[in-house]
Amino acid sequence: MTTRRRRVVGWLAGAVSLLLAAGTVSAHGGSLAGGGRESITVPTWLFLSTGGAAVGASFLLASFVTDRSFIHRIHNWGAPLTVSDSRLPGVLARGVGLAGYVTVLVIGFFGPPTPRTNLAILLVWVGWWAGLAMTTYLIGNTWRTLNPLDTIALVLPSLDRTYPDRAGAWPSVVSLLALIWLEVVSPLADDPQLLATAIVGYSVLTLSGAVVFGRETWFAEADPVERVFRYYGRVAPIGYDERGLRLRLPGMDLSTPRLVDGRDEVAFIVALLWGTTFDGLVTTPTWRDLMAPLVGAGVPPHVLYPLALVVGFGLFLGAYWLAVRLSCRLTDTYLGADTVAKRFAPPLLAIAAGYHFAHYLGYFLVVAPALWVALLSPLSDPGAVPIYEPPGWFAGVGIAAVVVGHLVAIWVAHAAAYDTFPSRIQAIRSQYPFIAVMVFYTMTSLWVISRPEVSLPYL
Amino acid sequence: MTDDYDVPEDETAYECGYCGRPFAREEWLALHRGLDHPAQLDDEQVAAFRAAHDAEESTLGNFRLRALGALVIIYFCLLMIYALV
């Protein structure tokens, strides 16, 4: 009884200090949402250390929970959901996906050229990449059924060549980085025709992959978009596990060992996390100042963007693997480094989802009325479109999402550690390097957020 | 299990008789047997699990104290810094 009471008191004390820390950040952090960043009234180093300290403090709090059955109960909590036998919802969803796809292509090529009123732009960036992705980690993954390319691939023949095992998820890692690069350097969000052309190119590539290697294999292994949605879907409260469709606490599925089964998939998770950071990094003044002397020395700027993307990804991935090695050494375990790496990568998805939410919720709410107007009159240009103005406290929502993402990640990693190591002290110790890495990721992202936003240099 | 193991050649390993997973310390093996194969244990192994589990409590108690201390330090350091800046 006394240990339990002590534990509760510990939790409360920690929660309060964490809330205070989070409150301080949100008061000064400026706006994450809508791409607009405000200046910060506390010095940057203090803002960053507060964020880092919040992550460290939440780890210490989680480490107070040493009762295995309690952790087990939380992670197993849930209710089975019945799956309807009817094929109608699936067929309807495929129809909706296909209709959306055709709309984007038609309006992209023949609709109004202004980005704020063009339905293709709004449907892709607001409806799909902001809206649908948010529902994926907040509710459940529907992209598996909505995916129009999957539906088209259903009717295409398949050559059923064997997909090389060694390739694994690597094609999806490379193409995810390529998509991030394309999204950053090209005006895909401003030029409807370019967007439609890019989608046609991506479709041709994806469909040929599906024809050569089989639809199921291609979308399970090589398609980056399908994989992004599948991974985000694992953060969601509704999803399939070995017992069928279930409702469970958000993020708790990330502690199971079945999620990631190789270095390739670890790399994909890190690429997803790095992508959200890179997006913001290239619009900081520091990036501009860093580029200026290099461009002056004759390095073409078009080489610098992909170079920075790859170097940064290598840095993030290297930091993760360094943490894995240190964790193995600290815990004195005989588990291979690969096993440890696979176990502790999925929690990072909760962080990625938190950052996505912070970035896109504001953008979604601001532009959603425009999407509605464009849906009603897709071909004519309505001229002025309504814009929603979020209230002043809204900036705090973004910071809160970042903090919640980290809290979930730390808790899930804690549970995974208890599942992996027989000794409780060993489990706690295994987390030290990963917490250091999380602090590094957090401070990097907070630093990016705290910089004023400038337009992309040299593009 | 699809886990891979990495046992250094010059180290002794205590292998689990049920699943073959190696451990660097005997207590960890005892804990592992109790956690992952509870139905198969004999009395001696159960006693070893209990002993290892209890022995860990005191280490955990120490850890909790230090963690609480660290939390307090983090909190007050930040408080002081925010008061000064």
XYZ file of C-alpha atoms in Angstrom:
544
model
C 0.000 0.000 0.000
C 2.716 2.431 0.972
C 4.678 1.782 -2.202
C 1.541 2.368 -4.213
C 0.843 5.615 -2.402
C 4.431 6.685 -2.890
C 4.099 5.893 -6.554
C 0.932 7.962 -6.917
C 2.501 10.904 -5.116
C 5.510 10.607 -7.413
C 3.285 10.638 -10.457
C 1.333 13.676 -9.289
C 4.416 15.668 -8.387
C 5.977 14.872 -11.725
C 2.852 15.570 -13.719
C 2.565 18.997 -12.148
C 6.173 19.895 -12.857
C 5.800 18.634 -16.394
C 2.635 20.642 -16.941
C 4.423 23.706 -15.643
C 7.295 23.040 -18.014
C 4.921 22.490 -20.928
C 2.931 25.588 -19.971
C 6.049 27.710 -19.994
C 6.986 26.451 -23.415
C 3.550 27.063 -24.856
C 3.505 30.573 -23.462
C 6.628 31.503 -25.366
C 6.933 28.955 -28.116
C 5.014 30.874 -30.699
C 2.887 29.264 -33.313
C 3.687 25.903 -34.791
C 0.523 25.818 -36.775
C -0.123 27.174 -40.224
C 3.570 27.525 -40.983
C 3.724 30.908 -39.230
C 6.275 31.193 -36.475
C 6.330 33.993 -33.946
C 9.403 35.302 -32.207
C 10.163 33.870 -28.807
C 10.512 36.017 -25.728
C 12.819 33.680 -23.783
C 16.345 32.989 -25.031
C 16.517 30.074 -27.456
C 18.843 28.013 -25.257
C 16.303 28.191 -22.421
C 13.423 27.240 -24.698
C 15.418 24.268 -25.954
C 16.562 23.154 -22.516
C 13.005 23.325 -21.213
C 11.859 21.053 -24.026
C 14.739 18.671 -23.410
C 14.122 18.734 -19.660
C 10.434 17.937 -20.182
C 11.421 14.801 -22.110
C 13.999 13.794 -19.495
C 11.592 14.426 -16.632
C 8.882 12.331 -18.234
C 11.355 9.462 -18.564
C 12.134 9.699 -14.847
C 8.396 9.676 -14.140
C 7.805 6.619 -16.303
C 10.648 4.841 -14.527
C 8.685 5.054 -11.265
C 6.264 2.540 -12.713
C 7.961 -0.804 -12.081
C 4.898 -2.998 -11.701
C 4.906 -5.382 -14.667
C 1.295 -6.447 -14.324
C 0.192 -2.798 -14.271
C 2.090 -2.082 -17.506
C 0.667 -5.253 -18.994
C -2.894 -4.278 -18.055
C -2.545 -0.851 -19.643
C -1.154 -2.284 -22.851
C -3.723 -5.031 -23.088
C -6.677 -2.816 -22.309
C -9.117 -2.789 -25.153
C -12.315 -4.074 -26.599
C -12.809 -6.241 -29.661
C -14.708 -4.579 -32.470
C -16.969 -6.523 -34.760
C -16.164 -6.496 -38.422
C -19.141 -6.409 -40.724
C -19.338 -9.256 -43.224
C -20.810 -6.920 -45.782
C -18.509 -5.953 -48.619
C -20.403 -2.721 -49.213
C -18.290 -0.384 -46.975
C -15.096 -1.592 -48.623
C -16.490 -1.136 -52.112
C -17.826 2.303 -51.201
C -14.462 3.345 -49.745
C -12.661 2.199 -52.886
C -15.187 4.190 -54.934
C -14.542 7.314 -52.851
C -10.779 6.896 -53.215
C -11.050 6.429 -56.949
C -13.390 9.418 -57.330
C -10.929 11.569 -55.366
C -8.065 10.414 -57.578
C -9.907 11.187 -60.826
C -10.991 14.567 -59.434
C -7.428 15.515 -58.519
C -6.135 14.622 -61.973
C -8.960 16.316 -63.915
C -9.064 19.502 -61.805
C -5.268 19.529 -61.615
C -4.940 19.711 -65.382
C -8.071 21.678 -66.289
C -9.162 23.555 -63.127
C -8.443 27.130 -62.001
C -4.681 27.809 -61.766
C -4.656 29.596 -58.385
C -3.562 27.281 -55.575
C -5.991 28.639 -52.959
C -9.021 27.842 -55.091
C -7.888 24.785 -57.006
C -9.616 21.664 -55.741
C -6.727 19.359 -56.716
C -4.243 21.259 -54.532
C -6.708 21.530 -51.668
C -7.792 17.910 -51.862
C -4.229 16.578 -51.887
C -2.618 18.824 -49.282
C -5.550 19.742 -47.038
C -7.890 16.790 -47.448
C -5.368 13.999 -47.850
C -1.930 14.853 -46.471
C -3.239 16.936 -43.547
C -6.770 15.633 -42.930
C -6.614 11.950 -43.805
C -3.188 11.521 -42.220
C -4.514 13.043 -38.987
C -7.462 10.645 -38.922
C -4.990 7.809 -39.526
C -3.174 8.244 -36.226
C -6.129 9.670 -34.295
C -8.709 7.053 -35.348
C -7.395 4.335 -37.645
C -5.798 3.623 -40.999
C -8.301 3.786 -43.856
C -5.779 4.405 -46.627
C -5.372 0.654 -47.132
C -8.891 0.605 -48.612
C -9.106 4.159 -49.945
C -5.819 3.958 -51.878
C -6.964 4.467 -55.506
C -3.789 2.950 -56.951
C -4.463 -0.221 -54.984
C -7.952 -0.308 -56.466
C -6.630 0.192 -59.999
C -3.982 -2.480 -59.415
C -6.790 -4.916 -58.516
C -7.891 -5.091 -62.141
C -4.388 -5.104 -63.624
C -2.641 -8.378 -64.458
C 0.400 -9.390 -62.404
C 3.673 -10.918 -63.554
C 4.277 -12.118 -59.963
C 8.039 -11.860 -60.121
C 9.666 -12.653 -56.764
C 10.361 -9.500 -54.797
C 14.040 -9.605 -53.727
C 14.160 -10.251 -49.979
C 17.280 -8.218 -49.578
C 15.561 -5.106 -50.923
C 12.967 -5.249 -48.103
C 11.757 -1.795 -47.195
C 14.793 0.010 -48.647
C 12.983 1.106 -51.844
C 10.353 2.758 -49.660
C 13.049 4.502 -47.582
C 14.666 5.908 -50.732
C 11.368 6.939 -52.295
C 10.172 8.539 -49.055
C 13.306 10.695 -49.000
C 12.759 11.448 -52.708
C 9.161 12.508 -52.039
C 10.267 14.770 -49.174
C 12.879 16.338 -51.449
C 10.362 16.837 -54.258
C 7.844 18.341 -51.862
C 10.392 20.802 -50.488
C 12.140 21.994 -53.656
C 9.326 22.032 -56.206
C 6.180 24.196 -56.099
C 3.939 21.139 -55.778
C 1.642 23.023 -53.411
C 1.279 26.034 -55.738
C 1.062 24.627 -59.247
C -1.944 22.339 -59.882
C -0.646 21.105 -63.248
C 2.729 20.210 -61.788
C 1.009 18.390 -58.914
C -1.159 16.399 -61.309
C 1.879 15.573 -63.452
C 3.799 14.389 -60.379
C 0.850 12.214 -59.353
C 0.706 10.680 -62.835
C 4.421 9.915 -62.637
C 4.085 8.376 -59.191
C 1.064 6.346 -60.338
C 2.894 4.943 -63.357
C 5.813 3.924 -61.140
C 3.597 2.378 -58.467
C 1.334 0.524 -60.882
C 4.262 -0.930 -62.809
C 5.751 -2.101 -59.509
C 2.423 -3.683 -58.592
C 2.191 -5.393 -62.000
C 5.729 -6.770 -61.846
C 5.874 -7.938 -58.222
C 2.203 -8.377 -57.402
C -0.121 -5.850 -55.804
C 0.104 -7.138 -52.219
C 3.895 -7.363 -52.186
C 4.445 -3.970 -53.767
C 2.166 -2.083 -51.375
C 3.400 -4.044 -48.355
C 7.093 -3.534 -49.082
C 8.062 -0.873 -51.590
C 5.355 1.808 -51.656
C 6.360 4.674 -49.326
C 2.898 6.247 -49.019
C 1.189 3.019 -48.045
C 3.912 2.447 -45.461
C 3.626 5.941 -43.984
C -0.107 5.458 -43.471
C 0.346 1.916 -42.129
C 2.883 3.131 -39.565
C 0.788 6.135 -38.563
C -2.160 3.746 -38.258
C -0.280 1.833 -35.566
C -0.417 4.861 -33.307
C -4.210 4.890 -33.654
C -6.671 3.485 -31.101
C -8.422 1.322 -33.714
C -6.426 -1.303 -35.536
C -5.858 -4.942 -36.272
C -3.707 -7.087 -34.049
C -3.364 -10.847 -33.701
C -6.843 -10.979 -32.122
C -8.614 -9.090 -34.908
C -9.944 -5.545 -35.035
C -9.667 -3.917 -31.622
C -10.125 -0.652 -29.816
C -7.185 0.094 -27.536
C -5.366 2.974 -25.915
C -3.613 5.147 -28.544
C 0.000 4.211 -29.197
C -0.030 1.044 -27.096
C 0.307 -1.172 -30.164
C 3.786 0.307 -30.655
C 5.234 -1.757 -27.812
C 4.577 -5.094 -29.522
C 7.546 -6.823 -31.147
C 5.832 -7.532 -34.473
C 5.882 -3.979 -35.863
C 9.391 -3.670 -37.243
C 11.377 -6.617 -38.514
C 14.631 -5.329 -39.909
C 17.136 -2.513 -40.275
C 15.263 -1.302 -43.364
C 12.099 -0.655 -41.374
C 14.043 1.027 -38.579
C 15.504 3.322 -41.263
C 12.033 4.100 -42.599
C 10.793 5.228 -39.185
C 13.834 7.461 -38.749
C 13.321 8.855 -42.281
C 9.716 9.705 -41.421
C 10.842 11.536 -38.303
C 13.672 13.332 -40.098
C 11.320 14.380 -42.928
C 9.192 16.500 -40.597
C 12.331 18.237 -39.318
C 13.914 18.809 -42.746
C 10.728 20.449 -43.962
C 11.191 23.206 -41.396
C 14.986 23.286 -41.402
C 15.311 24.570 -44.983
C 13.173 27.619 -44.201
C 15.383 28.818 -41.315
C 17.762 31.786 -41.732
C 20.579 29.520 -40.521
C 20.125 27.293 -43.561
C 20.263 30.383 -45.795
C 23.454 31.603 -44.101
C 24.960 28.142 -44.358
C 24.175 27.922 -48.052
C 25.442 31.379 -49.013
C 29.213 30.679 -48.850
C 28.794 27.253 -50.474
C 26.774 28.662 -53.353
C 29.290 31.510 -53.578
C 32.047 28.916 -53.917
C 30.268 27.484 -56.927
C 28.287 24.561 -55.485
C 24.963 24.402 -57.321
C 22.072 24.922 -54.847
C 20.120 22.072 -56.432
C 22.785 19.687 -55.157
C 22.781 21.158 -51.653
C 19.140 20.334 -50.880
C 19.288 16.579 -51.500
C 22.749 16.512 -49.936
C 21.462 18.078 -46.726
C 18.480 15.720 -46.783
C 20.713 12.662 -46.996
C 23.332 13.933 -44.539
C 20.680 14.856 -41.965
C 18.996 11.483 -42.392
C 22.356 9.801 -41.871
C 22.877 11.868 -38.733
C 19.461 10.958 -37.294
C 19.921 7.295 -38.188
C 23.487 7.286 -36.847
C 22.295 8.787 -33.562
C 19.685 6.058 -33.257
C 22.152 3.239 -33.924
C 24.655 4.772 -31.537
C 21.933 4.679 -28.889
C 21.272 1.015 -29.716
C 24.954 0.105 -29.263
C 25.196 2.062 -26.023
C 22.011 0.471 -24.759
C 23.397 -3.020 -25.440
C 26.583 -2.153 -23.597
C 24.818 -0.532 -20.639
C 22.456 -3.428 -20.089
C 25.077 -6.132 -20.575
C 22.567 -8.015 -22.673
C 23.293 -10.876 -25.053
C 20.496 -9.774 -27.361
C 21.828 -8.727 -30.752
C 21.895 -5.039 -31.630
C 19.340 -5.658 -34.383
C 16.810 -7.026 -31.913
C 17.214 -4.028 -29.635
C 16.981 -1.612 -32.586
C 13.758 -3.223 -33.795
C 12.163 -3.080 -30.365
C 12.747 0.609 -29.693
C 12.111 2.132 -33.142
C 8.275 1.973 -33.170
C 7.868 4.396 -30.206
C 9.449 7.081 -32.416
C 6.288 6.916 -34.540
C 4.321 8.534 -31.713
C 6.761 11.470 -31.853
C 6.418 11.694 -35.642
C 2.627 11.696 -35.326
C 2.818 14.417 -32.652
C 4.905 16.622 -34.943
C 2.631 15.972 -37.899
C -0.392 16.982 -35.834
C 1.366 20.105 -34.574
C 2.318 21.111 -38.121
C -0.900 20.346 -39.935
C -3.848 20.838 -37.557
C -3.676 24.621 -37.855
C -3.101 24.473 -41.601
C -6.051 22.102 -41.955
C -8.447 24.275 -39.928
C -7.395 27.482 -41.675
C -7.817 26.142 -45.216
C -10.665 23.637 -44.685
C -13.409 26.217 -45.538
C -11.633 26.853 -48.839
C -11.678 23.123 -49.530
C -15.433 23.083 -48.921
C -16.058 26.008 -51.303
C -13.834 24.418 -53.956
C -15.728 21.128 -53.578
C -18.989 22.919 -54.356
C -17.624 24.677 -57.443
C -14.636 22.686 -58.659
C -14.328 24.123 -62.136
C -15.141 27.805 -61.687
C -12.825 30.079 -59.739
C -14.821 31.464 -56.787
C -12.361 34.347 -56.408
C -12.261 34.988 -52.674
C -12.343 31.910 -50.432
C -13.239 31.861 -46.739
C -10.392 31.337 -44.285
C -10.836 30.269 -40.680
C -8.977 32.377 -38.119
C -7.884 30.245 -35.161
C -8.061 31.889 -31.724
C -4.922 33.109 -29.967
C -4.569 30.164 -27.581
C -4.390 27.845 -30.572
C -0.586 28.012 -30.706
C -0.538 26.005 -27.466
C -2.254 23.062 -29.165
C 0.779 22.479 -31.378
C 3.224 22.472 -28.480
C 0.880 20.226 -26.516
C 0.783 17.750 -29.429
C 4.588 17.633 -29.511
C 4.722 17.044 -25.748
C 1.991 14.360 -25.840
C 3.779 12.568 -28.705
C 6.922 12.391 -26.582
C 5.045 11.238 -23.489
C 3.443 8.390 -25.407
C 6.793 7.462 -26.988
C 8.556 7.367 -23.620
C 5.829 5.294 -22.025
C 5.708 2.821 -24.912
C 9.498 2.461 -24.964
C 9.352 1.864 -21.205
C 6.809 -0.916 -21.707
C 8.837 -2.433 -24.558
C 11.930 -2.414 -22.337
C 10.037 -4.276 -19.602
C 8.943 -6.794 -22.175
C 12.491 -7.242 -23.490
C 14.608 -7.440 -20.352
C 13.937 -9.727 -17.377
C 15.530 -7.380 -14.851
C 13.670 -4.157 -14.110
C 16.845 -2.187 -13.452
C 18.194 -3.479 -16.756
C 15.027 -2.250 -18.491
C 15.366 1.233 -17.021
C 19.054 1.371 -17.857
C 18.388 0.313 -21.464
C 16.435 3.527 -21.949
C 19.181 6.026 -21.028
C 20.685 6.269 -24.544
C 17.269 6.329 -26.212
C 16.137 9.145 -23.963
C 19.287 11.058 -24.893
C 18.423 10.538 -28.569
C 14.840 11.678 -27.989
C 16.118 14.789 -26.228
C 18.355 15.418 -29.253
C 15.446 14.966 -31.700
C 13.201 17.196 -29.595
C 15.724 19.984 -29.230
C 16.484 19.883 -32.962
C 12.800 20.176 -33.829
C 12.120 22.860 -31.226
C 15.109 24.798 -32.513
C 13.698 24.651 -36.042
C 10.315 25.828 -34.756
C 11.883 28.723 -32.857
C 13.658 30.181 -35.930
C 11.887 32.813 -38.011
C 10.612 31.413 -41.288
C 12.203 32.636 -44.516
C 11.470 31.628 -48.076
C 13.496 28.787 -49.549
C 16.839 30.255 -50.644
C 18.129 29.832 -54.225
C 14.983 28.162 -55.564
C 11.567 -16.538 -31.159
C 13.272 -14.772 -34.029
C 15.625 -12.805 -31.764
C 19.308 -12.926 -32.599
C 21.859 -13.279 -29.835
C 25.323 -11.898 -29.600
C 27.366 -13.660 -26.927
C 31.035 -12.605 -26.627
C 33.273 -15.656 -26.891
C 35.221 -15.147 -23.683
C 32.100 -14.594 -21.529
C 30.051 -17.182 -19.702
C 26.424 -17.349 -20.681
C 23.540 -18.751 -18.649
C 21.192 -20.263 -21.179
C 17.497 -20.718 -20.623
C 16.648 -24.413 -20.799
C 13.236 -23.686 -22.299
C 13.946 -21.223 -25.087
C 17.751 -21.044 -25.295
C 18.051 -17.300 -24.640
C 21.464 -16.549 -23.072
C 21.991 -14.190 -20.121
C 25.086 -12.623 -18.616
C 23.948 -13.174 -15.015
C 22.308 -16.055 -13.254
C 19.673 -13.823 -11.565
C 18.523 -12.572 -14.945
C 18.043 -16.134 -16.105
C 16.027 -16.852 -12.936
C 13.875 -13.766 -13.566
C 13.428 -14.657 -17.218
C 12.275 -18.205 -16.383
C 9.704 -16.862 -13.938
C 8.393 -14.245 -16.372
C 8.364 -16.136 -19.661
C 7.917 -19.792 -18.657
C 5.986 -19.614 -15.359
C 4.020 -22.827 -15.915
C 7.061 -25.036 -16.494
C 9.173 -24.250 -13.426
C 10.087 -26.631 -10.606
C 10.162 -25.519 -6.956
C 13.836 -24.690 -6.983
C 13.470 -22.421 -10.015
C 10.443 -20.713 -8.446
C 12.474 -20.038 -5.310
C 15.332 -18.667 -7.431
C 12.882 -16.337 -9.229
C 11.460 -15.076 -5.911
C 14.925 -14.469 -4.515
C 16.098 -12.585 -7.628
C 12.889 -10.542 -7.688
C 13.210 -9.518 -4.034
C 16.901 -8.758 -4.378
C 16.035 -6.280 -7.102
C 13.589 -4.356 -4.925
C 16.304 -2.656 -2.884
C 18.210 -1.585 -6.017
C 14.955 -0.219 -7.408
C 14.297 1.664 -4.185
C 17.680 3.345 -4.526
C 16.972 4.189 -8.121
C 13.614 5.737 -7.260
C 15.204 7.988 -4.659
C 17.817 9.180 -7.130
C 15.201 9.698 -9.844
C 13.093 11.760 -7.486
C 16.162 13.806 -6.588
C 16.896 14.396 -10.271
C 13.311 15.514 -10.881
C 13.475 17.995 -8.023
C 16.793 19.358 -9.301
C 15.481 19.731 -12.873
C 12.355 21.464 -11.624
C 14.113 23.937 -9.338
C 16.912 24.679 -11.781
C 14.374 25.615 -14.434
C 12.368 27.607 -11.906
C 15.456 29.592 -10.869
C 16.563 30.157 -14.454
C 13.120 31.419 -15.463
C 13.099 33.725 -12.436
C 16.471 35.199 -13.428
C 16.172 35.423 -17.212
